[in-house]
Short mmCIF file of C-alpha atoms and ligand atoms in Angstrom, two decimals:
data_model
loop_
_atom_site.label_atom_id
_atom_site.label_comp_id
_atom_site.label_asym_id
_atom_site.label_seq_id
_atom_site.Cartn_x
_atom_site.Cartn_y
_atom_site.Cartn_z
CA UNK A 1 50.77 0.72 65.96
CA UNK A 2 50.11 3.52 63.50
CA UNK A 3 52.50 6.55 62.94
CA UNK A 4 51.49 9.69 65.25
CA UNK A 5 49.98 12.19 63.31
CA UNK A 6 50.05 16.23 63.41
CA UNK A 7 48.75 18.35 64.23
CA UNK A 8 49.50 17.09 67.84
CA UNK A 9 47.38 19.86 69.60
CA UNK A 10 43.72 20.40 69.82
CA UNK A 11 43.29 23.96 69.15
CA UNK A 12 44.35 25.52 66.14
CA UNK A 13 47.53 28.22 66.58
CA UNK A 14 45.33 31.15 65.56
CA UNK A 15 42.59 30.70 68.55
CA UNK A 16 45.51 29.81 71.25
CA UNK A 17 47.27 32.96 70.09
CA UNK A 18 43.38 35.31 70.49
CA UNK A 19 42.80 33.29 73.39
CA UNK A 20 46.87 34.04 75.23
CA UNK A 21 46.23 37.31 74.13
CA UNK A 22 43.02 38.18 75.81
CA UNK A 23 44.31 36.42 78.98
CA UNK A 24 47.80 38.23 79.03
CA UNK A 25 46.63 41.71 78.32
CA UNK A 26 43.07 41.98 79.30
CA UNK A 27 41.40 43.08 76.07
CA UNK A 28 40.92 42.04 72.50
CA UNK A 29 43.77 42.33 69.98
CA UNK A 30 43.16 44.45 66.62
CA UNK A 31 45.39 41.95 64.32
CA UNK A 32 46.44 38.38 63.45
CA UNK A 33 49.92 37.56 61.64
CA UNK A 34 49.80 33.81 60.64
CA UNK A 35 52.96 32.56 58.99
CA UNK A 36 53.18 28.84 57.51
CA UNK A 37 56.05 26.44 57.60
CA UNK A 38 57.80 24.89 54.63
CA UNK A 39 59.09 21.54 53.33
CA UNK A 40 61.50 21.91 50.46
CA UNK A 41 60.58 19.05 48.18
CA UNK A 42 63.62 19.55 45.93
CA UNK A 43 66.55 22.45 45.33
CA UNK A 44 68.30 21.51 48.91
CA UNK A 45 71.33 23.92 49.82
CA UNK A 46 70.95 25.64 46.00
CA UNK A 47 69.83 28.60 47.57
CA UNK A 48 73.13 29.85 48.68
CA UNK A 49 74.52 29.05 44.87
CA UNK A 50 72.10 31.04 43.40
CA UNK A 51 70.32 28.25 42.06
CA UNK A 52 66.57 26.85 42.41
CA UNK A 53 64.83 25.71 44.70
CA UNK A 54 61.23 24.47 45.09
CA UNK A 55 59.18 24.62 48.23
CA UNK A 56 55.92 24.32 49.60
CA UNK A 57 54.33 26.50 52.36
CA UNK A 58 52.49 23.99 53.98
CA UNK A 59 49.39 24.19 56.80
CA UNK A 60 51.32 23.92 60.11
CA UNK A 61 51.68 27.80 61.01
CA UNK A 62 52.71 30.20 63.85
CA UNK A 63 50.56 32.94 64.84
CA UNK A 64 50.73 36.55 66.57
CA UNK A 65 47.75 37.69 67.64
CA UNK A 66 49.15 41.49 68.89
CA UNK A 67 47.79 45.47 69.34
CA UNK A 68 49.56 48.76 69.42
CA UNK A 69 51.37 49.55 72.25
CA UNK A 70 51.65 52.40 74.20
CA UNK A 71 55.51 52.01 75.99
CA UNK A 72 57.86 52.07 73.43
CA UNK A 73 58.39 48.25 73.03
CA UNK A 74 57.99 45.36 71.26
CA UNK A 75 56.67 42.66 73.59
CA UNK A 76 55.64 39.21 72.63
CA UNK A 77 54.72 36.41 74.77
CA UNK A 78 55.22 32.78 73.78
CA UNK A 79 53.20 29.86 74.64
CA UNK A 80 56.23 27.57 74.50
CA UNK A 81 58.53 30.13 77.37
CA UNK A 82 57.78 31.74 80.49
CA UNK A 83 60.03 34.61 79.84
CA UNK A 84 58.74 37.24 76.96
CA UNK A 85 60.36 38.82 74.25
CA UNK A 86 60.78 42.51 75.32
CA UNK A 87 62.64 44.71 72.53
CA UNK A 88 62.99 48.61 73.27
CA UNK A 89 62.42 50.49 70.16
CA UNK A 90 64.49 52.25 68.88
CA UNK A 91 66.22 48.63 68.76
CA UNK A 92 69.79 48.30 69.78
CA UNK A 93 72.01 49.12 66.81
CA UNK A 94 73.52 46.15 63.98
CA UNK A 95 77.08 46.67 65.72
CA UNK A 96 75.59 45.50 69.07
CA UNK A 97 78.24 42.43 70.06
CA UNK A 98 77.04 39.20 69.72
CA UNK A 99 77.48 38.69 73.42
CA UNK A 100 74.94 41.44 74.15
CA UNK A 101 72.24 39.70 71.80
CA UNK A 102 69.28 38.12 73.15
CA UNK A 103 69.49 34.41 73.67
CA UNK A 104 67.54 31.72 72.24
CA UNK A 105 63.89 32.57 70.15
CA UNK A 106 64.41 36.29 70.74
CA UNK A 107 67.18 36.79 69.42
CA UNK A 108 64.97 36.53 65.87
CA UNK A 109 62.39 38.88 66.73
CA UNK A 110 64.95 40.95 67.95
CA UNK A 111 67.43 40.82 64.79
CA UNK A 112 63.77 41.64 62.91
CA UNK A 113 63.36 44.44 64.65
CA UNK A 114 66.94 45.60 64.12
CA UNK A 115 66.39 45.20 60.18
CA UNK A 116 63.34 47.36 60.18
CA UNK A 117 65.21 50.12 62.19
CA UNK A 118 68.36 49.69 59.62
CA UNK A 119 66.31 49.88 56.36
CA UNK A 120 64.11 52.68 57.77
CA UNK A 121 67.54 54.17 58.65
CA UNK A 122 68.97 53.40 55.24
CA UNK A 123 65.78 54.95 53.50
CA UNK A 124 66.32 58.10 54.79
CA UNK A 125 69.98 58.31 54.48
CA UNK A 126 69.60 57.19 50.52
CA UNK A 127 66.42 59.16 50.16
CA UNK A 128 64.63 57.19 47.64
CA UNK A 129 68.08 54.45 47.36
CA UNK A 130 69.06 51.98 49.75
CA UNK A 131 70.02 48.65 50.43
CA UNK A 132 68.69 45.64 48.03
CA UNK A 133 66.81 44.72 51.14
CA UNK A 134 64.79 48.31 51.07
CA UNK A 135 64.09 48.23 47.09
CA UNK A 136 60.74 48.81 46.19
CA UNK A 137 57.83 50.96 48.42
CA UNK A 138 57.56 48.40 51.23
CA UNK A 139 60.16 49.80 53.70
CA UNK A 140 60.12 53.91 53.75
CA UNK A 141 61.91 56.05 56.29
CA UNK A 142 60.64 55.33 60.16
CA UNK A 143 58.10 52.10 58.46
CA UNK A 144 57.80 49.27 60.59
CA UNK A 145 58.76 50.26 64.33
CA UNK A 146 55.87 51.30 65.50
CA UNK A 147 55.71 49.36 69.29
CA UNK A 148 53.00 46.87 69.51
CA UNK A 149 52.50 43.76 71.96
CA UNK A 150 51.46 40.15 71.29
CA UNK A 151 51.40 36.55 71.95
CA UNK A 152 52.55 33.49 69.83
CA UNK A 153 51.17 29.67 69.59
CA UNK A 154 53.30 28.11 66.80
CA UNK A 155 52.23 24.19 65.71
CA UNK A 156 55.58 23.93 63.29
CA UNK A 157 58.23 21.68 65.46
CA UNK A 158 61.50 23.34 66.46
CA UNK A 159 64.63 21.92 65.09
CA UNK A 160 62.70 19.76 62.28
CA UNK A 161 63.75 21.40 59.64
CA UNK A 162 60.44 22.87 58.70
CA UNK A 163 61.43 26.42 59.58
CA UNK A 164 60.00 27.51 62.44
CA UNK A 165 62.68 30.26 63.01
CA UNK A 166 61.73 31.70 59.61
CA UNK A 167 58.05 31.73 60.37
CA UNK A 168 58.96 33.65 63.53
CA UNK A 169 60.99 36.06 61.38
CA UNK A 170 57.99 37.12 58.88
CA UNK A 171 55.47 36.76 61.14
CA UNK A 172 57.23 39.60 63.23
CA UNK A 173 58.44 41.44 59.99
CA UNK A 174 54.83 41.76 58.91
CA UNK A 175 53.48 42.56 62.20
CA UNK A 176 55.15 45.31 62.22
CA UNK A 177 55.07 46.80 58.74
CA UNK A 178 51.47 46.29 58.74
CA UNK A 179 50.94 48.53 61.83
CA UNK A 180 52.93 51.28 60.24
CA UNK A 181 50.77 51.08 57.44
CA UNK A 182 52.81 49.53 54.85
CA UNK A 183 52.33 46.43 52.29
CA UNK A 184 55.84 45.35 51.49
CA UNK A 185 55.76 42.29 48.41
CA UNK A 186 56.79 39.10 49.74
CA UNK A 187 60.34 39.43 48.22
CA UNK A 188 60.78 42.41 50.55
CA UNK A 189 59.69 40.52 53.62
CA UNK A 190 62.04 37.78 52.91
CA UNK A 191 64.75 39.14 52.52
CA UNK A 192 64.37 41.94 55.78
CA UNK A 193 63.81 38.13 57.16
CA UNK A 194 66.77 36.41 55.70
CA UNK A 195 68.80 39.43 56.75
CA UNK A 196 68.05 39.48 60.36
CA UNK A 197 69.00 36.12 60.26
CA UNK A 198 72.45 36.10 58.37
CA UNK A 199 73.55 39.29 60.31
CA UNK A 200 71.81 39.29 63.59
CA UNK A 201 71.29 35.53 64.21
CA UNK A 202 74.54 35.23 62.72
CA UNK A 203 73.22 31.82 60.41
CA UNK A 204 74.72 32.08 56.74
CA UNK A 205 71.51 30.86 55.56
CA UNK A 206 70.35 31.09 52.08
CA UNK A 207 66.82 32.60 50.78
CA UNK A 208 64.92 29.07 50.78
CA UNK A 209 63.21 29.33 53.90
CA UNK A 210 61.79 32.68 54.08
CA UNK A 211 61.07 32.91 50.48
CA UNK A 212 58.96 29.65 50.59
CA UNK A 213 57.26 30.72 54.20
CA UNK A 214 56.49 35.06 52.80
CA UNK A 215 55.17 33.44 48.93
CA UNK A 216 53.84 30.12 49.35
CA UNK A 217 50.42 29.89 46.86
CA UNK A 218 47.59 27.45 47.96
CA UNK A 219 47.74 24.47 46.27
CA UNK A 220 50.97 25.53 44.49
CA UNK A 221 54.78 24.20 45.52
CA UNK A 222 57.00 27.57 44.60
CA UNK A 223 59.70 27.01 41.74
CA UNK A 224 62.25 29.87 43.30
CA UNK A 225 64.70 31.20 41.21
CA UNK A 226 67.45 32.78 44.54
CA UNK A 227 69.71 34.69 41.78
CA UNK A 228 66.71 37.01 39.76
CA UNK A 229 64.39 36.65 43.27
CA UNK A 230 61.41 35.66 40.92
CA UNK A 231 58.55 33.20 41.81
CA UNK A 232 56.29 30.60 39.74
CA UNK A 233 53.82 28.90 40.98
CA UNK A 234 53.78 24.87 40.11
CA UNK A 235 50.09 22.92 40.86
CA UNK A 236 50.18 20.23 42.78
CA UNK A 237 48.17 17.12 41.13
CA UNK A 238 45.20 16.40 43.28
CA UNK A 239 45.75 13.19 43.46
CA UNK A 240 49.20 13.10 45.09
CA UNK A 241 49.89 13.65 48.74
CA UNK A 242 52.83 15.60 50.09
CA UNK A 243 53.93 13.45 53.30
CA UNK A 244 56.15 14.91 55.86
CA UNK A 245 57.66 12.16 57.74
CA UNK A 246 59.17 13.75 61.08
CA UNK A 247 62.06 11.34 61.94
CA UNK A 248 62.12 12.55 65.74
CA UNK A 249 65.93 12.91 65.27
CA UNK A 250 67.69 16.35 66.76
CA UNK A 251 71.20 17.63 66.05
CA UNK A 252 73.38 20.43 67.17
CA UNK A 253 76.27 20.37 64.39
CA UNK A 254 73.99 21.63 61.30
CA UNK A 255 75.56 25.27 61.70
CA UNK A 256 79.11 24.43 61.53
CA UNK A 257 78.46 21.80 58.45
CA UNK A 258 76.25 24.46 56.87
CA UNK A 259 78.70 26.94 56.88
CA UNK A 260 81.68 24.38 55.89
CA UNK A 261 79.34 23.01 52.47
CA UNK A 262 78.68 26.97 51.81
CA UNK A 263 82.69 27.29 51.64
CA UNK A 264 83.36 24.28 50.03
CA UNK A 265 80.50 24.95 47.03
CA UNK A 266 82.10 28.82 47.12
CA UNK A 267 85.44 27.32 46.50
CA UNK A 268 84.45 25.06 43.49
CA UNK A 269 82.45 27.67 41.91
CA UNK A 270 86.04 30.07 41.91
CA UNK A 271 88.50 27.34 40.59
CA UNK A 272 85.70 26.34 38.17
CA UNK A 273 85.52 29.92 36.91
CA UNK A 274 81.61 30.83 37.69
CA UNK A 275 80.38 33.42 39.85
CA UNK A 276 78.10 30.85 41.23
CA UNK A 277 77.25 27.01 41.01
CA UNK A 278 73.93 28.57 39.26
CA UNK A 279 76.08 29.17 36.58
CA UNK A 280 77.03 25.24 35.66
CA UNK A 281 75.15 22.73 34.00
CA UNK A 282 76.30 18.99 34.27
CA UNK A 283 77.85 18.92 30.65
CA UNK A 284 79.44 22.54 30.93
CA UNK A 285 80.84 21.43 34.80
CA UNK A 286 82.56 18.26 33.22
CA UNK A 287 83.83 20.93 30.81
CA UNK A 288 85.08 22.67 33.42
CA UNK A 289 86.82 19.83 35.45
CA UNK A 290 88.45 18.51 32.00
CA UNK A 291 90.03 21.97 31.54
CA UNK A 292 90.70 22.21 35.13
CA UNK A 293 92.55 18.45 34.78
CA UNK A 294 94.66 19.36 32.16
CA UNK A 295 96.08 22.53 33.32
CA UNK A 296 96.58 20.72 36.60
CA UNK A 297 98.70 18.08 34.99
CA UNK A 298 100.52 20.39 32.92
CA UNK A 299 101.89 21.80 35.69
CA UNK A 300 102.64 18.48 37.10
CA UNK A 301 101.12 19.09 40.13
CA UNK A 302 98.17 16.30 40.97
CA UNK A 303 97.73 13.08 39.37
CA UNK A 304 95.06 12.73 36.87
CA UNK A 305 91.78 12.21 38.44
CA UNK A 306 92.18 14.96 40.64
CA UNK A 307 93.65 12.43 44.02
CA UNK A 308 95.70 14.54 46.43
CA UNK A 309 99.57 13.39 46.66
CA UNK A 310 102.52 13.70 44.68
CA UNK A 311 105.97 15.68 44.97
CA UNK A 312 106.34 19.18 43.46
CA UNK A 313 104.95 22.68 44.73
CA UNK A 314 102.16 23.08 47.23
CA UNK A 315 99.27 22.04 44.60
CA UNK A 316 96.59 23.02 46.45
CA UNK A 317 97.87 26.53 45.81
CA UNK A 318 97.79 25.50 42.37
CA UNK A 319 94.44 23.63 41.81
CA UNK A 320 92.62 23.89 44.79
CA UNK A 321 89.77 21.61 43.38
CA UNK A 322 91.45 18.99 41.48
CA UNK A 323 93.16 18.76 44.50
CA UNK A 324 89.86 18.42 47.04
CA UNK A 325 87.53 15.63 45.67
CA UNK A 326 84.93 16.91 48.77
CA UNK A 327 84.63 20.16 47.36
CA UNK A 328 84.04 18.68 43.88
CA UNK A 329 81.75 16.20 45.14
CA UNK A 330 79.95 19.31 46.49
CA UNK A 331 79.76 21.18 43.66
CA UNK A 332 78.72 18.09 41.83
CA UNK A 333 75.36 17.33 43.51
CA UNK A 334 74.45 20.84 43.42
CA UNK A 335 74.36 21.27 39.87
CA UNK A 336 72.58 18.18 39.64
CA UNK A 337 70.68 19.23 42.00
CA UNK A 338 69.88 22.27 40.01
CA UNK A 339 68.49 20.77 36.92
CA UNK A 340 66.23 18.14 39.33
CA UNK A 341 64.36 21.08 39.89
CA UNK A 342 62.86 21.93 36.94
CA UNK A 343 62.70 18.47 35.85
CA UNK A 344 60.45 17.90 38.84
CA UNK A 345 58.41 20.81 38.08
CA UNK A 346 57.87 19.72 34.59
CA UNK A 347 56.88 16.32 36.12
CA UNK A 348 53.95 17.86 38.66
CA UNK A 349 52.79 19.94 35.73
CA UNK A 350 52.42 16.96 33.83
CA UNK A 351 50.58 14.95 37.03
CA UNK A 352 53.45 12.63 36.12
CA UNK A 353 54.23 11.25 40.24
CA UNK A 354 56.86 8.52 39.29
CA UNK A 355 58.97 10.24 37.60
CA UNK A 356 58.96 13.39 40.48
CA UNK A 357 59.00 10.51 43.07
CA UNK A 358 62.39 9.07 41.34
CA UNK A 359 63.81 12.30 40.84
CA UNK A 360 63.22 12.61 44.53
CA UNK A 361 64.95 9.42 45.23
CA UNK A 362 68.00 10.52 43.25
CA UNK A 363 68.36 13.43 44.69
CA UNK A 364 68.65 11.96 48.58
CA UNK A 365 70.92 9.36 46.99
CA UNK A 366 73.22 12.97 45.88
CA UNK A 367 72.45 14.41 49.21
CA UNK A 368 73.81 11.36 51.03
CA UNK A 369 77.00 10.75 48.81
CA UNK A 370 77.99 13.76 47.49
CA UNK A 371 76.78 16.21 49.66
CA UNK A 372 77.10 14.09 52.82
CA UNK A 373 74.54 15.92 54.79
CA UNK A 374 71.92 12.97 55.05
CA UNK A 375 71.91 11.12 58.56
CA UNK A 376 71.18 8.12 59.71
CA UNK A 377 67.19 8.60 60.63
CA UNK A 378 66.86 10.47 57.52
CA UNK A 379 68.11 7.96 55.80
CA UNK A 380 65.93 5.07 57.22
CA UNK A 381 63.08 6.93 56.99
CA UNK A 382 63.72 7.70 52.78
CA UNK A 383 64.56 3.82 53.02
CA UNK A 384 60.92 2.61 54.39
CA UNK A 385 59.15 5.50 52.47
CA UNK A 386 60.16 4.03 49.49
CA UNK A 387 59.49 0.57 50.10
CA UNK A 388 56.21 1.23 51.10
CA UNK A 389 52.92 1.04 49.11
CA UNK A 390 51.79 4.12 47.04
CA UNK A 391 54.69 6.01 47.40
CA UNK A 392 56.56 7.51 44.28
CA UNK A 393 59.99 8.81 45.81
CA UNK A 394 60.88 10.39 48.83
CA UNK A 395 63.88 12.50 50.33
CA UNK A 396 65.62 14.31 53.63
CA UNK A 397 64.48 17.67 53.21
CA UNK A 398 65.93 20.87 54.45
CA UNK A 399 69.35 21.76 55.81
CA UNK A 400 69.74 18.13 56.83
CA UNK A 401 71.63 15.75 59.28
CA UNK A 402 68.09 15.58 61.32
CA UNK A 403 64.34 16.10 61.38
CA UNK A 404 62.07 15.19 58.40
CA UNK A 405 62.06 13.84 55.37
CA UNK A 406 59.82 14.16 52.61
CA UNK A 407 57.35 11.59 50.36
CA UNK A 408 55.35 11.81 47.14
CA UNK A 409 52.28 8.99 48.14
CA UNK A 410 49.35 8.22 46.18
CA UNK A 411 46.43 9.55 47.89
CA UNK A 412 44.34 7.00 47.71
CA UNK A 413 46.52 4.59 49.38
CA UNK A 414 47.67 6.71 52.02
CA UNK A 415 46.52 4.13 54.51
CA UNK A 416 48.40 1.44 53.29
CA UNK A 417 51.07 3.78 53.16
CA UNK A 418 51.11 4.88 56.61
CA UNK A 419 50.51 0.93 57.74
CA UNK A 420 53.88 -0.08 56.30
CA UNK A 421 56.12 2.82 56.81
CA UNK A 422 55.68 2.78 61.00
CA UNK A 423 57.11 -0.77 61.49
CA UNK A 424 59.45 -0.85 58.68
CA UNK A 425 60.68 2.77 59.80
CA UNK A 426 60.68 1.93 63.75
CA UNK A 427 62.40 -1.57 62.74
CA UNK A 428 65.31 0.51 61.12
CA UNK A 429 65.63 2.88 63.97
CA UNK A 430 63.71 2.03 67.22
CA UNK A 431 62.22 5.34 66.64
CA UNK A 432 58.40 6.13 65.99
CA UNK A 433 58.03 8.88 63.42
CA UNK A 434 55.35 11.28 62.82
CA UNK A 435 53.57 11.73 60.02
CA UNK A 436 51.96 14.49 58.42
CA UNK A 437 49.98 14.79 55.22
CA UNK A 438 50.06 18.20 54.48
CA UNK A 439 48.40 20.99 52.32
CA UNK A 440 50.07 23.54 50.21
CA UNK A 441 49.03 27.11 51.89
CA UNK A 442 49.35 30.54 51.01
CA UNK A 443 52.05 32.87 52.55
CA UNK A 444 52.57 34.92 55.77
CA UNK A 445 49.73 37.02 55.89
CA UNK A 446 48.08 39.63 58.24
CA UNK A 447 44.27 39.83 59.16
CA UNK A 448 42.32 42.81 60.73
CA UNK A 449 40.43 41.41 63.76
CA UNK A 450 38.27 44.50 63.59
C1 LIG B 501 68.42 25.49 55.62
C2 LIG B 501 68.70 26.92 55.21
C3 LIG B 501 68.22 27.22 53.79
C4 LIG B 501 68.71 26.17 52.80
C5 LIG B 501 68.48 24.76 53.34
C6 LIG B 501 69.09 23.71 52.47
O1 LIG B 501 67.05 25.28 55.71
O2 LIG B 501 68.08 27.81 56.10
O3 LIG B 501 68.63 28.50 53.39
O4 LIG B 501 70.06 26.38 52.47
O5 LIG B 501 68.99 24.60 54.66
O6 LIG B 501 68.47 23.67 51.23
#
């Protein structure tokens, strides 16, 4: 049988979003927010390092369709919940307990909502200052709460890794800037986004998601630099297709292990002296570790190569990652991981697919070992990707555990492509996947329905 493909639905997001509206509210709306999804295709968990990362918005996107309001509210209804999203503005305040937070899907509009309120709250305190979050025009004093009312479709999957929450974030970010009357830059979106999500949400997510979903370019995958916040576009050879290959698998333990490999990475980057993994490269990290080793030993503390044991002092006081192989194991694949990305760039510039494709493959085999954040689906469906006809390379994309992985196919033999991954895939896993060949799309944007 032959992989399921997306889009699953009939109707496209944008008309289900018009049409909800008209039927919920009785008249037309005046404006339509459509924000895409993302796959990462390499740069996974180098956001949070400061490092690279580089993304592609792709065509799978939630909509609001929405209008000015007159009650003082922000009220969006969702074709995936019977209960609405109903935030009073002014917006409860950033030291509202997390208890008191809204549950589930609103809880991001909401945190978006309190973001707006804070910078336009910021903005006036600072008069022209303010947070990193309010630089630039796009946020003034009182910007972006104006009330307004909507309803979402969304065709990105939930929990797949193709961030769905960060669509919701900057389609509800723009929304409402754009009814106040302002034009913040992408940056500025993302990072209201990534803010309402790190403090509100209360994820310790890096840049990666929003970033890719507020700047994607059509045709482009993004080369993100998280440390200087700058953009460049990379083409895309015609002739390649970016597969994502939905592995159906779910799991609820991604925020704990996210926020254990952010500490463990933060960790290696102190003992190894940098403000950031950003800062290594893999000859000046073995540097590092050497110099690390030695004054280790010379205070007699670990045994050479870094293995825990011993008698003495407490070493890990001492050498905290000579002394924790996990953390350097960490730190390891993400400087790797660091340099894959521009050597993938170079290789799409150069319409060079194997050597992206194995650069690909290298980096899931880091992923797996080093940063142990692969699972078993993920890896089964890299492991029939690979194997099958046309395709370069592929890899787990995203924060990882579950949900998709990525592939670099010939285009032209996408059919033989999609023949042998289903059985081999399904034989590895008694799972059916779902395919989806995607395009690379422009960024959250906002259209005046007239
Ligand atoms: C999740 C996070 C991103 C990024 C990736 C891993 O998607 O939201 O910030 O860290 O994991 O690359």
């Amino acid at each position: 049988m032959r992989a399921a493909e997306y889009p699953a639905t009939e109707h496209p997001a944008t008309e289900r979003a018009v049409r909800a509206f008209v039927e919920t509210y009785g008249e037309r709306p005046t404006h339509l927010v459509r924000a895409p999804a993302r796959v990462n295709l390499i740069g996974e968990h180098t956001d949070y390092n400061d490092g690279f990362c580089l993304p592609v918005a792709i065509d799978r996107e939630l909509c609001i369709a929405l209008r000015r309001n007159e009650a003082p509210e922000l009220r969006l209804v969702s074709e995936q919940d019977a209960v609405p999203a109903v935030i009073p503005l002014p917006p409860p305040g950033l030291d509202t307990p997390v208890s008191a937070r809204a549950p589930g899907w609103v809880r991001y509009v909401e945190g978006v909502a309190v973001m707006l309120a804070a910078e336009s709250a910021s903005r006036a305190a600072a008069g022209s200052g303010g947070s990193r979050a309010a630089a630039g025009s796009g946020f003034p004093a009182g910007g972006g709460l104006v009330p307004w009312r909507g309803t979402l479709a969304s065709d990105i999957p939930v929990g797949a890794g193709l961030s769905s929450s960060a669509a919701l974030e900057l389609a509800v970010a723009l929304a409402g800037a754009h009814l106040a009357g302002l034009t913040p830059a992408p940056t500025e979106l993302a990072l209201l986004a990534q803010r309402a999500e790190n403090l509100w949400v209360g994820a310790a997510t890096g840049l990666l998601d929003q970033f890719a979903c507020a700047a994607g370019v059509a045709g482009h995958a993004l080369r993100i630099d998280c440390r200087t916040l700058t953009t460049e576009p990379v083409p895309l050879p015609g002739g390649l297709a970016v597969v994502i290959i939905d592995t159906g698998s779910r799991r609820q333990v991604v925020t704990s292990e996210y926020a254990t490999r952010r500490a463990e990475c933060e960790r290696a980057a102190r003992a190894l002296g940098v403000a950031a993994l950003r800062d290594l490269t893999p000859r000046s990290m073995d540097e590092a570790v050497a110099r690390l080793g030695r004054s280790a030993r010379s205070d007699g503390t670990t045994r050479p190569g870094g293995a825990a044991g011993g008698t003495g002092p407490d070493p890990v006081a001492l050498d905290p990652v000579a002394l924790d192989p996990a953390a350097l194991r960490r730190a390891r694949f993400v400087v790797a991981e660091n340099a894959r990305v521009d050597a993938v760039a170079a290789a799409l510039r150069a319409g060079d697919a194997p050597t992206a494709g194995r650069l690909l493959l290298a980096g899931h085999r880091g992923i797996r070992e080093d940063f142990e954040v692969s699972g078993p689906e993920l890896d089964a469906a890299v492991q029939a990707a690979s194997a099958a006809p046309g395709c370069f390379g592929a890899r787990m994309t995203g924060g990882g555990f579950a949900g998709c992985a990525v592939a670099l196919v010939d285009r032209s033999r996408l059919t033989a492509f999609t023949d042998a991954f289903e059985p081999a895939y399904t034989a590895l896993t008694d799972r059916r996947a779902v395919l989806h060949v995607c395009s690379a799309v422009a960024g959250t944007s906002v259209l005046d329905l007239g």
